[in-house]
Amino acid sequence: AQKITQTQPGMFVQEKEAVTLDCTYDTSDPSYGLFWYKQPSSGEMIFLIYQGSYDQQNATEGRYSLNFQKARKSANLVISASQLGDSAMYFCAMSRAGGTSYGKLTFGQGTILTVHP
Amino acid sequence: DSGVTQTPKHLITATGQRVTLRCSPRSGDLSVYWYQQSLDQGLQFLIQYYNGEERAKGNILERFSAQQFPDLHSELNLSSLELGDSALYFCASSGGGSTEAFFGQGTRLTVV
């Protein structure tokens, strides 16, 4: 079984500053994927970034980077230069790796990020 | 725009009724996944279809069923609805060797 834990129910950050959203996971699968999704108040789920368990380098996508520490089973999301539009709920998720397994996701409880001007 | 289309966007119905939620995946995606998001349970995986066949099952109630048609669109059928079934239902699709699943806008179901 897989489990995702997000221990920060809410986070606040000043505009233009960086923020780290925490995520720890547990799984018995030898190969897996880690994901972050953003859910604005409008409700849609937006894919942000993916990290494979065997990837040597941390994933980056524009202002988003994933700080992957396999030994600690953590996959924290770092958002640099925060913008007002980053205010949303953020979900960490994981899946087994391979084929059609990637969309079968286990989600954490989410972190609400508020960006102050 | 993720390319995944869900209809309707909102649905209000009474307890005991049956509803059908529809999902059109991104062009070329063979896998469709259904999720339920509620305040008490969070985001939960319900069921996956791949090219018309059921591939994986999660925490889906027996009152719920799904299918995927030859044109790859999918429907989630919810019957004998209860107040606790009120939630946001998402469809997602993936395929073509991509690792990420793309979500539709969701259908907000309210059972009164």
Tab-separated table of C-alpha atoms in Angstrom:
chain	number	residue	atom	x	y	z
A	1	ALA	CA	0.000	0.000	0.000
A	2	GLN	CA	1.084	3.547	-0.628
A	3	LYS	CA	0.742	6.485	1.719
A	4	ILE	CA	1.350	10.200	1.266
A	5	THR	CA	1.643	12.596	4.191
A	6	GLN	CA	1.457	16.361	3.928
A	7	THR	CA	1.915	17.811	7.385
A	8	GLN	CA	1.265	21.487	6.567
A	9	PRO	CA	-2.470	22.220	6.355
A	10	GLY	CA	-1.717	25.832	5.444
A	11	MET	CA	1.299	27.893	4.421
A	12	PHE	CA	1.782	31.618	3.918
A	13	VAL	CA	4.427	33.272	1.752
A	14	GLN	CA	5.217	36.797	0.655
A	15	GLU	CA	5.029	37.556	-3.063
A	16	LYS	CA	8.377	37.009	-4.855
A	17	GLU	CA	9.740	34.799	-2.067
A	18	ALA	CA	10.357	31.054	-2.269
A	19	VAL	CA	8.297	28.488	-0.386
A	20	THR	CA	8.703	24.770	0.319
A	21	LEU	CA	5.719	22.456	0.652
A	22	ASP	CA	6.491	19.233	2.491
A	23	CYS	CA	5.606	15.726	1.395
A	24	THR	CA	6.673	12.369	2.779
A	25	TYR	CA	5.657	9.028	1.387
A	26	ASP	CA	5.679	5.342	2.141
A	27	THR	CA	5.523	2.462	-0.306
A	28	SER	CA	6.714	-1.084	-0.762
A	29	ASP	CA	6.945	-0.674	-4.543
A	30	PRO	CA	10.531	-0.787	-5.809
A	31	SER	CA	9.775	1.687	-8.581
A	32	TYR	CA	7.346	4.570	-8.301
A	33	GLY	CA	6.504	8.080	-9.423
A	34	LEU	CA	5.936	11.184	-7.351
A	35	PHE	CA	3.730	14.046	-8.511
A	36	TRP	CA	2.540	17.459	-7.467
A	37	TYR	CA	-0.801	18.894	-8.528
A	38	LYS	CA	-2.271	22.343	-7.968
A	39	GLN	CA	-5.966	22.927	-7.325
A	40	PRO	CA	-7.045	26.585	-7.519
A	41	SER	CA	-10.304	27.748	-5.988
A	42	SER	CA	-11.999	27.090	-9.338
A	43	GLY	CA	-11.522	23.383	-8.651
A	44	GLU	CA	-9.530	21.962	-11.552
A	45	MET	CA	-6.479	19.774	-10.933
A	46	ILE	CA	-3.360	21.038	-12.685
A	47	PHE	CA	-0.282	18.829	-13.085
A	48	LEU	CA	2.900	20.602	-11.977
A	49	ILE	CA	5.856	18.232	-11.799
A	50	TYR	CA	6.908	14.571	-11.833
A	51	GLN	CA	9.837	12.715	-10.274
A	52	GLY	CA	10.681	9.085	-10.974
A	53	SER	CA	12.097	7.064	-8.104
A	54	TYR	CA	15.172	6.144	-10.143
A	55	ASP	CA	15.822	9.624	-11.514
A	56	GLN	CA	19.235	10.800	-10.418
A	57	GLN	CA	18.464	14.481	-10.639
A	58	ASN	CA	15.710	16.484	-8.991
A	59	ALA	CA	12.937	17.467	-11.379
A	60	THR	CA	12.414	21.087	-12.338
A	61	GLU	CA	9.629	22.760	-14.322
A	62	GLY	CA	9.980	26.515	-14.572
A	63	ARG	CA	9.511	27.967	-11.079
A	64	TYR	CA	8.743	24.537	-9.623
A	65	SER	CA	11.362	22.102	-8.418
A	66	LEU	CA	11.017	18.857	-6.538
A	67	ASN	CA	13.496	18.218	-3.731
A	68	PHE	CA	13.653	14.414	-3.807
A	69	GLN	CA	15.390	12.671	-0.908
A	70	LYS	CA	14.870	8.972	-1.420
A	71	ALA	CA	16.471	7.796	1.809
A	72	ARG	CA	14.215	10.122	3.792
A	73	LYS	CA	11.199	9.271	1.604
A	74	SER	CA	10.471	12.907	1.012
A	75	ALA	CA	9.449	14.794	-2.122
A	76	ASN	CA	9.107	18.433	-1.225
A	77	LEU	CA	7.879	21.006	-3.745
A	78	VAL	CA	9.802	24.268	-3.969
A	79	ILE	CA	8.119	27.231	-5.622
A	80	SER	CA	10.496	30.066	-6.372
A	81	ALA	CA	9.507	33.731	-6.814
A	82	SER	CA	5.927	33.196	-5.594
A	83	GLN	CA	3.129	34.953	-7.451
A	84	LEU	CA	-0.373	35.860	-6.309
A	85	GLY	CA	-1.708	33.289	-8.765
A	86	ASP	CA	0.121	30.545	-6.864
A	87	SER	CA	-2.479	30.766	-4.085
A	88	ALA	CA	-4.184	27.373	-4.231
A	89	MET	CA	-4.346	23.901	-2.703
A	90	TYR	CA	-1.326	21.735	-3.522
A	91	PHE	CA	-1.442	17.953	-3.533
A	92	CYS	CA	1.438	15.538	-3.419
A	93	ALA	CA	0.679	12.153	-4.997
A	94	MET	CA	2.378	8.917	-5.925
A	95	SER	CA	1.839	5.915	-8.141
A	96	ARG	CA	3.526	2.710	-9.132
A	97	ALA	CA	5.841	3.202	-12.046
A	98	GLY	CA	5.241	1.765	-15.443
A	99	GLY	CA	2.683	1.673	-18.211
A	100	THR	CA	-0.853	2.477	-17.226
A	101	SER	CA	-0.073	2.652	-13.509
A	102	TYR	CA	0.922	6.315	-13.497
A	103	GLY	CA	-2.616	7.616	-13.372
A	104	LYS	CA	-3.621	5.457	-10.420
A	105	LEU	CA	-2.636	8.001	-7.812
A	106	THR	CA	-2.581	8.050	-4.041
A	107	PHE	CA	-2.966	11.614	-2.825
A	108	GLY	CA	-2.018	13.417	0.353
A	109	GLN	CA	-4.441	15.655	2.227
A	110	GLY	CA	-3.120	18.796	0.581
A	111	THR	CA	-1.568	22.096	1.671
A	112	ILE	CA	-3.338	25.421	1.177
A	113	LEU	CA	-0.828	28.026	0.037
A	114	THR	CA	-1.645	31.703	0.413
A	115	VAL	CA	0.585	34.276	-1.269
A	116	HIS	CA	0.494	37.748	0.294
A	117	PRO	CA	1.250	40.887	-1.781
B	1	ASP	CA	-7.043	23.329	-20.891
B	2	SER	CA	-6.076	19.727	-20.077
B	3	GLY	CA	-7.942	18.259	-23.048
B	4	VAL	CA	-10.117	16.110	-20.777
B	5	THR	CA	-13.806	17.034	-20.914
B	6	GLN	CA	-16.304	16.237	-18.209
B	7	THR	CA	-20.035	16.819	-18.313
B	8	PRO	CA	-22.039	18.080	-16.612
B	9	LYS	CA	-20.078	20.562	-14.511
B	10	HIS	CA	-22.721	20.676	-11.806
B	11	LEU	CA	-25.441	18.237	-10.860
B	12	ILE	CA	-28.048	18.489	-8.118
B	13	THR	CA	-30.197	15.480	-7.432
B	14	ALA	CA	-32.252	13.884	-4.678
B	15	THR	CA	-31.402	10.960	-2.447
B	16	GLY	CA	-32.196	7.603	-3.971
B	17	GLN	CA	-31.741	8.814	-7.534
B	18	ARG	CA	-29.280	7.664	-10.202
B	19	VAL	CA	-26.950	9.886	-12.225
B	20	THR	CA	-24.415	9.415	-15.001
B	21	LEU	CA	-21.221	11.422	-15.266
B	22	ARG	CA	-19.467	11.566	-18.617
B	23	CYS	CA	-15.796	11.922	-19.493
B	24	SER	CA	-14.023	12.363	-22.814
B	25	PRO	CA	-10.281	11.697	-22.486
B	26	ARG	CA	-7.504	13.533	-24.282
B	27	SER	CA	-7.143	12.543	-27.894
B	28	GLY	CA	-5.224	9.285	-28.103
B	29	ASP	CA	-5.279	8.476	-24.382
B	30	LEU	CA	-6.429	4.918	-23.759
B	31	SER	CA	-6.554	5.062	-19.950
B	32	VAL	CA	-9.326	6.753	-18.008
B	33	TYR	CA	-9.340	7.117	-14.244
B	34	TRP	CA	-12.165	8.250	-11.970
B	35	TYR	CA	-11.585	10.022	-8.646
B	36	GLN	CA	-13.830	11.305	-5.883
B	37	GLN	CA	-12.908	14.367	-3.836
B	38	SER	CA	-14.844	14.983	-0.624
B	39	LEU	CA	-14.108	16.987	2.497
B	40	ASP	CA	-13.901	13.980	4.799
B	41	GLN	CA	-12.207	11.435	2.477
B	42	GLY	CA	-9.988	13.712	0.421
B	43	LEU	CA	-9.066	12.627	-3.115
B	44	GLN	CA	-9.672	8.933	-3.676
B	45	PHE	CA	-9.087	6.745	-6.697
B	46	LEU	CA	-12.249	4.920	-7.735
B	47	ILE	CA	-11.597	2.933	-10.900
B	48	GLN	CA	-9.462	2.739	-14.043
B	49	TYR	CA	-10.328	1.627	-17.554
B	50	TYR	CA	-7.856	0.914	-20.308
B	51	ASN	CA	-9.047	0.609	-23.889
B	52	GLY	CA	-12.495	-0.505	-22.842
B	53	GLU	CA	-11.531	-2.907	-20.085
B	54	GLU	CA	-11.466	-2.439	-16.336
B	55	ARG	CA	-7.821	-2.284	-15.239
B	56	ALA	CA	-7.828	-1.348	-11.564
B	57	LYS	CA	-10.344	-0.795	-8.805
B	58	GLY	CA	-10.031	1.425	-5.757
B	59	ASN	CA	-12.493	2.495	-3.099
B	60	ILE	CA	-15.530	2.329	-5.337
B	61	LEU	CA	-18.890	1.550	-3.755
B	62	GLU	CA	-21.040	-1.268	-5.135
B	63	ARG	CA	-23.695	1.339	-5.951
B	64	PHE	CA	-21.216	2.910	-8.373
B	65	SER	CA	-20.187	1.489	-11.721
B	66	ALA	CA	-18.276	2.672	-14.740
B	67	GLN	CA	-17.593	1.712	-18.315
B	68	GLN	CA	-15.470	2.817	-21.216
B	69	PHE	CA	-16.913	2.782	-24.706
B	70	PRO	CA	-15.259	1.944	-28.064
B	71	ASP	CA	-14.719	5.658	-28.752
B	72	LEU	CA	-12.844	5.726	-25.396
B	73	HIS	CA	-15.215	8.039	-23.590
B	74	SER	CA	-16.196	6.847	-20.145
B	75	GLU	CA	-19.242	7.084	-17.922
B	76	LEU	CA	-19.493	6.795	-14.151
B	77	ASN	CA	-22.900	5.689	-12.942
B	78	LEU	CA	-23.920	6.470	-9.369
B	79	SER	CA	-27.132	4.913	-8.079
B	80	SER	CA	-29.217	4.931	-4.883
B	81	LEU	CA	-27.563	8.210	-4.070
B	82	GLU	CA	-27.002	9.244	-0.476
B	83	LEU	CA	-26.176	12.609	1.043
B	84	GLY	CA	-22.619	11.397	1.627
B	85	ASP	CA	-22.084	10.916	-2.117
B	86	SER	CA	-22.000	14.681	-2.546
B	87	ALA	CA	-18.505	15.373	-3.862
B	88	LEU	CA	-16.395	16.555	-6.764
B	89	TYR	CA	-15.864	13.721	-9.234
B	90	PHE	CA	-12.836	13.888	-11.475
B	91	CYS	CA	-11.946	12.012	-14.571
B	92	ALA	CA	-8.318	11.837	-15.674
B	93	SER	CA	-6.640	10.328	-18.698
B	94	SER	CA	-3.158	9.263	-19.621
B	95	GLY	CA	-1.439	7.507	-22.443
B	96	GLY	CA	1.186	7.648	-25.156
B	97	GLY	CA	3.951	6.758	-22.752
B	98	SER	CA	3.477	9.881	-20.644
B	99	THR	CA	3.923	9.635	-16.901
B	100	GLU	CA	1.393	12.253	-15.861
B	101	ALA	CA	-2.381	11.992	-15.803
B	102	PHE	CA	-4.402	14.984	-16.966
B	103	PHE	CA	-7.572	15.846	-15.104
B	104	GLY	CA	-10.861	17.200	-16.317
B	105	GLN	CA	-12.601	20.137	-14.658
B	106	GLY	CA	-14.667	17.801	-12.509
B	107	THR	CA	-18.377	17.315	-11.928
B	108	ARG	CA	-19.687	18.721	-8.680
B	109	LEU	CA	-22.465	16.460	-7.450
B	110	THR	CA	-24.819	17.659	-4.753
B	111	VAL	CA	-27.292	15.174	-3.298
B	112	VAL	CA	-30.176	16.799	-1.395
